[in-house]
GROMACS .gro file of C-alpha atoms in nm:
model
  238
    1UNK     CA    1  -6.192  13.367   7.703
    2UNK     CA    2  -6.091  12.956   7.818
    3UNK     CA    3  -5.721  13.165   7.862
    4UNK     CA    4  -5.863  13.289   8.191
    5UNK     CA    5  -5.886  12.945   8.303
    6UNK     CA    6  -5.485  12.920   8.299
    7UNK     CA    7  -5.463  13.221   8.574
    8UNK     CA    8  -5.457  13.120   8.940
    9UNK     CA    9  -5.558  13.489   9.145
   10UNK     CA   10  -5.402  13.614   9.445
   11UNK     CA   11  -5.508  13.931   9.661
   12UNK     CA   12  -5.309  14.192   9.762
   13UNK     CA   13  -5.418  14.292  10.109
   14UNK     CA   14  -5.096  14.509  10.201
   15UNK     CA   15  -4.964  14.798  10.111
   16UNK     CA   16  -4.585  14.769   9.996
   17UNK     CA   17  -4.451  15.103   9.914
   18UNK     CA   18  -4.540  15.302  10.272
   19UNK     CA   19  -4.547  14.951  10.424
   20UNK     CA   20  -4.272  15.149  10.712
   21UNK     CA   21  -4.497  15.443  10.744
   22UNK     CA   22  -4.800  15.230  10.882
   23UNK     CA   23  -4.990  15.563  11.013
   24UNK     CA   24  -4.966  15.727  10.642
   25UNK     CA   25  -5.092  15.343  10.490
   26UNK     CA   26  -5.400  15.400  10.748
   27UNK     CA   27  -5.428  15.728  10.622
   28UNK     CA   28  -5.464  15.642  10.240
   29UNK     CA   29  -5.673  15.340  10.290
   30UNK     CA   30  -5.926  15.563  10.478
   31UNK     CA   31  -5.911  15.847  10.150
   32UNK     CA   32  -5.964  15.545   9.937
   33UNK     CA   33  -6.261  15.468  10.104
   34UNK     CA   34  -6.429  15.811  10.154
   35UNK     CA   35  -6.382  15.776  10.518
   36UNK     CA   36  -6.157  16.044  10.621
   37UNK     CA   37  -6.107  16.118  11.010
   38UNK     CA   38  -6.032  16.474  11.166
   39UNK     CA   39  -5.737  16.339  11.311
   40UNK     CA   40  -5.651  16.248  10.951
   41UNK     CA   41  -5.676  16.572  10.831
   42UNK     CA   42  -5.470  16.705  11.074
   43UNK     CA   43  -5.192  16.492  10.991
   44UNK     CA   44  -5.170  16.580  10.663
   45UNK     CA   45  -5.208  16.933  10.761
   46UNK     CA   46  -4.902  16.928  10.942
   47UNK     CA   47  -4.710  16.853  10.599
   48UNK     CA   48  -4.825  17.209  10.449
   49UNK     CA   49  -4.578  17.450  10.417
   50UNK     CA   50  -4.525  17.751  10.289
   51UNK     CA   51  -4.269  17.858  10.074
   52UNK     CA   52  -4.062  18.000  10.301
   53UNK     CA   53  -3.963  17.657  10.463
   54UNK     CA   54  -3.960  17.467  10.171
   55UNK     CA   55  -3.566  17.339  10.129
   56UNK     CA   56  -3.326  17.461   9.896
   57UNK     CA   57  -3.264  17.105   9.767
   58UNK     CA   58  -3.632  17.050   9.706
   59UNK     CA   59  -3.808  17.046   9.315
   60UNK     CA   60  -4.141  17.228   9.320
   61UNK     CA   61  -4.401  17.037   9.088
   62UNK     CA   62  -4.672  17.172   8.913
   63UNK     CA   63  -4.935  17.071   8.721
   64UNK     CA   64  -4.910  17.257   8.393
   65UNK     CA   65  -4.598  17.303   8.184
   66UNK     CA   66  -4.687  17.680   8.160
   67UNK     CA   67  -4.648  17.727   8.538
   68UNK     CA   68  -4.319  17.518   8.540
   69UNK     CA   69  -4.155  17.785   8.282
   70UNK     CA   70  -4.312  18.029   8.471
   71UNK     CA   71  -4.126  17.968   8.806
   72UNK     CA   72  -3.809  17.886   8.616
   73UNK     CA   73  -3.783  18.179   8.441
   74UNK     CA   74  -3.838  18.363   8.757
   75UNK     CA   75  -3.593  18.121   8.925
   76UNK     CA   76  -3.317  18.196   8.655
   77UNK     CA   77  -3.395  18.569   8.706
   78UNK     CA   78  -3.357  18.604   9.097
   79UNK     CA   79  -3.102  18.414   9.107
   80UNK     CA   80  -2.741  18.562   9.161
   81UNK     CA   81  -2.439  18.526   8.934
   82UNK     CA   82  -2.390  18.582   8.554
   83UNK     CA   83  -2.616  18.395   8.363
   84UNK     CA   84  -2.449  18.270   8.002
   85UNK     CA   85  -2.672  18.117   7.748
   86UNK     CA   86  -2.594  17.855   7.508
   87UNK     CA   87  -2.809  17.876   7.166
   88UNK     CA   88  -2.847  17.541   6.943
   89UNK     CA   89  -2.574  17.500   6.650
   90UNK     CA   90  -2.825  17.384   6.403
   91UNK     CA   91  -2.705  17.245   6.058
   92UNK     CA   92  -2.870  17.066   5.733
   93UNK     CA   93  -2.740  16.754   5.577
   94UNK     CA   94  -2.802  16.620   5.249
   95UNK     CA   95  -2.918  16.750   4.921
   96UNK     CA   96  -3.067  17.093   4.971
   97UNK     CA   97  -3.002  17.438   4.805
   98UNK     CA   98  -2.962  17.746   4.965
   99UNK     CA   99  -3.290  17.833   4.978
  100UNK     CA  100  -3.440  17.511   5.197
  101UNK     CA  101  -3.094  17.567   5.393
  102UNK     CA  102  -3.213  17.872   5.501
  103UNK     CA  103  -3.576  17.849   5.552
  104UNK     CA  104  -3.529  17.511   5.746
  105UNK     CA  105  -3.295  17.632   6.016
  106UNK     CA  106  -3.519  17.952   6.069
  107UNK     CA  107  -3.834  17.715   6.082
  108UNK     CA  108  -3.636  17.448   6.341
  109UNK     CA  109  -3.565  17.704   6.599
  110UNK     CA  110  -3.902  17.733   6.724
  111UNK     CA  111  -3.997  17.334   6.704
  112UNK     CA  112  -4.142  17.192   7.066
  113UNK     CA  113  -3.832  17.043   7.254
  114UNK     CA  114  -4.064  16.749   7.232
  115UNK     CA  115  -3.932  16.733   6.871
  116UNK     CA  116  -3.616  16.791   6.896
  117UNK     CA  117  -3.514  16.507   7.131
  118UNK     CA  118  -3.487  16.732   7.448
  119UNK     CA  119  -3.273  16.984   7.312
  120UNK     CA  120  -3.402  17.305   7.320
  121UNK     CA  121  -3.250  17.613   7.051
  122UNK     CA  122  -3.156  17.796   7.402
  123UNK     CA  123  -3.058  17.762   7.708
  124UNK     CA  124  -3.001  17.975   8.043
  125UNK     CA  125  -2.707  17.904   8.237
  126UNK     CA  126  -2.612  18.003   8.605
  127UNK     CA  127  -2.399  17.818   8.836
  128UNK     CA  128  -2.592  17.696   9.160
  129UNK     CA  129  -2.903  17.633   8.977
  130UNK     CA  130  -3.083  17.270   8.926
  131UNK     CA  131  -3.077  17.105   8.572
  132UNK     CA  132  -3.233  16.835   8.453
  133UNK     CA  133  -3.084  16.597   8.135
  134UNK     CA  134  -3.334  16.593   7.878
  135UNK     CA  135  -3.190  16.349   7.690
  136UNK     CA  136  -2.989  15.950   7.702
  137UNK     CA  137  -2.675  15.985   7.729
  138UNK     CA  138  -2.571  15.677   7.861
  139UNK     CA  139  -2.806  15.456   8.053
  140UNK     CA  140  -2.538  15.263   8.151
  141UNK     CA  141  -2.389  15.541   8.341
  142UNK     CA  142  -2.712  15.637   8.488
  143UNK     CA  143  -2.717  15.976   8.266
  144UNK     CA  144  -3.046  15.945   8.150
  145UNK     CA  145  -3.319  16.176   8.032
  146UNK     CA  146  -3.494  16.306   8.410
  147UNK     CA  147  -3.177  16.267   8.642
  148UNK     CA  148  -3.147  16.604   8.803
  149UNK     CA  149  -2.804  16.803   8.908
  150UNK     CA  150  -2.672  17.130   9.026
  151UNK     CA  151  -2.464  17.319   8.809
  152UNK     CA  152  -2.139  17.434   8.991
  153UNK     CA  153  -1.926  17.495   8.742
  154UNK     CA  154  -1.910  17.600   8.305
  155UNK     CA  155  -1.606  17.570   8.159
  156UNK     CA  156  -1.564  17.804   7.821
  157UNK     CA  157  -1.447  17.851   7.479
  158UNK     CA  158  -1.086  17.967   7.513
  159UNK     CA  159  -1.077  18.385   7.530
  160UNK     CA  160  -1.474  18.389   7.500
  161UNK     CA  161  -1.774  18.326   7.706
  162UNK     CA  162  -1.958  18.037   7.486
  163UNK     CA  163  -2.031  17.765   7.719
  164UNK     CA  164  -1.817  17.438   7.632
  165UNK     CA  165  -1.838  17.186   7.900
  166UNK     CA  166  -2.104  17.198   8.175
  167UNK     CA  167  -1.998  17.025   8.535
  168UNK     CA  168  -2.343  16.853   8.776
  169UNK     CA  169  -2.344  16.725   9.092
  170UNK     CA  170  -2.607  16.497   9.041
  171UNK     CA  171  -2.883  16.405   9.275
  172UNK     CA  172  -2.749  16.042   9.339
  173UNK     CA  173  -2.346  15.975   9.373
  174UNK     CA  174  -2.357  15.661   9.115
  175UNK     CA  175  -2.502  15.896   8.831
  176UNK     CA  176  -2.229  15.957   8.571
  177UNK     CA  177  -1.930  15.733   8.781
  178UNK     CA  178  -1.812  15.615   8.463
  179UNK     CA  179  -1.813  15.949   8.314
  180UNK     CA  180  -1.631  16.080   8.618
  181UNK     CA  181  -1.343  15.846   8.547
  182UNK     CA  182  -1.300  15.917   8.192
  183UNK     CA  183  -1.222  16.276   8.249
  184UNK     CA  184  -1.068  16.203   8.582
  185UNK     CA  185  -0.666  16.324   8.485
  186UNK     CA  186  -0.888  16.653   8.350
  187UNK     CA  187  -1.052  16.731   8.572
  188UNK     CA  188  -0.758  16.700   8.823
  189UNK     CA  189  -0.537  16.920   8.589
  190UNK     CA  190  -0.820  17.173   8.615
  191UNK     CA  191  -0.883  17.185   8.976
  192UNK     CA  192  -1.249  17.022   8.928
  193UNK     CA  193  -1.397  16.825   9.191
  194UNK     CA  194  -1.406  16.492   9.126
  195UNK     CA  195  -1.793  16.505   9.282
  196UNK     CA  196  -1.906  16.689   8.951
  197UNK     CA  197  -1.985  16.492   8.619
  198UNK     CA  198  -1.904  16.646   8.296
  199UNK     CA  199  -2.199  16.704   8.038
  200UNK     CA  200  -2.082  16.778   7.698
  201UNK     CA  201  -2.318  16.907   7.363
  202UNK     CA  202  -2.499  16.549   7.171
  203UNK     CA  203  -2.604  16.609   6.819
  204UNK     CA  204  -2.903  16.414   6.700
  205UNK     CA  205  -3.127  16.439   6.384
  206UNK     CA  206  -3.424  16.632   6.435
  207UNK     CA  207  -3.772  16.505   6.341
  208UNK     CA  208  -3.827  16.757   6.050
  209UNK     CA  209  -3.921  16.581   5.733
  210UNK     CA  210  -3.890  16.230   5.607
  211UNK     CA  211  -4.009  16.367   5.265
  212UNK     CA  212  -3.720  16.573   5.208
  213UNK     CA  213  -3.359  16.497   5.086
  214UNK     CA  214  -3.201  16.598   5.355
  215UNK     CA  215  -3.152  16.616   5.749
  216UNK     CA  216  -3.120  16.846   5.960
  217UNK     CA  217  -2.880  16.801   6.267
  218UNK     CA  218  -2.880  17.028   6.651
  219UNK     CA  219  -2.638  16.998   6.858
  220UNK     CA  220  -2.678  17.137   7.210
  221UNK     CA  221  -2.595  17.057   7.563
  222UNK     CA  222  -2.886  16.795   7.692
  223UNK     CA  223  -3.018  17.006   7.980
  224UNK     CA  224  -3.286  17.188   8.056
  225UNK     CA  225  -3.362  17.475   8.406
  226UNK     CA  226  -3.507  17.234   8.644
  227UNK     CA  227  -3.602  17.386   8.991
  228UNK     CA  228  -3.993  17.356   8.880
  229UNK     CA  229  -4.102  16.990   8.690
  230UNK     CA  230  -4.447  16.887   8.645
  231UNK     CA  231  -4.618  16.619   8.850
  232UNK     CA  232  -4.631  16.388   8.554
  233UNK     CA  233  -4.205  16.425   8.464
  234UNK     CA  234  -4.201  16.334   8.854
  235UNK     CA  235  -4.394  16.065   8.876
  236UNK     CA  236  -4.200  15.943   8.541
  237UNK     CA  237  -3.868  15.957   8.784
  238UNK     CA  238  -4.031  15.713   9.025
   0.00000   0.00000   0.00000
């Protein structure tokens, strides 16, 4: 293709990202060339842990979803406190009789969270555990689907235990600033601290049917356990 032509080529001949770690850039060039040293291998060997030293802060990744449930549901399960879950409020919209009504919402509980924009028909909540947003909230605000947080505190229904307002301390300080402001006289009347971000229930239309006369609608808080992710969410973070 004459297009080609147009294109004037330049070589990259350093590496950018670990251009500060200049022992670990020696280290991958070697791998990518098939010429690994013993004194390579021993370097890397000295990042192995087990999981007994692994920090409390620290995601573990995995390479199948199955295994990331897995250790989350274990997580959730070890974990001290009282756990509360929160299941989906899931309603139809439109033109349907009782009938579709009924067999709809019993057929959208078990849809893949893939299909429901992130929000899953339940969730287990415990305060001190990692979360993840699963969904946009605002961009702007940095409250996007894969930031990560600690849950320190669930704020409830009046005189019940359903879940109404979830608090993070998010990864990163600048994540939900905005948000933090809005709800700043709030969360001073309630004694929050102002380093936790407030993550209320979205609604959105789930992907169902486009043949049908009618919607259906979740609503659900956008989070999702997080202490486990998959290597492919993490590299998605990056």
């Amino acid at each position: 293709n004459p297009l080609w032509d147009e294109f004037s080529f330049y070589e990259l001949t350093e590496v950018m990202r670990q251009r500060e770690d200049l022992e670990f850039v020696r280290i991958l060039n070697n791998i990518a060339i098939g010429q690994v040293s013993d004194n390579d291998v021993r370097v890397l060997n000295t990042r192995s842990v087990n999981a007994t030293h692994v920090p409390r802060e620290a995601i573990r990744l995995f390479n199948t979803n199955a295994a990331v449930d897995r250790y989350n549901r274990e997580t959730l399960d070890s974990h001290a406190g009282s756990e509360y879950r929160y299941t989906a409020k899931d309603f139809v919209v439109g033109n349907a009789t009782d009938f579709q009504r009924r067999r709809v919402l019993n057929s959208v509980k078990s849809m893949e969270h893939k299909d429901t924009n992130g929000l899953w028909n339940e969730i287990r909540l415990k305060v001190g555990i990692k979360y993840m947003l699963t969904s946009n909230v605002d961009v702007g605000d940095g409250l996007c689907n894969g930031g990560t947080g600690i849950l320190e505190r669930i704020v409830f229904k009046p005189g019940t235990t359903e879940p109404l307002r979830l608090f993070l301390k998010f990864d990163k300080p600048d994540v939900g600033k905005k948000k933090r402001q809005e709800q700043e006289n709030y969360m001073l009347r309630e004694g929050i601290s102002r380093e936790l971000t407030p993550i209320d229930r979205v609604s959105c239309v789930l992907n169902y049917s486009n043949k049908l006369e009618f919607q259906v609608v979740r609503e659900q808080f956008p989070v999702t356990c997080a202490e486990a992710i998959t290597i492919h969410k993490s590299q998605g973070q990056t």
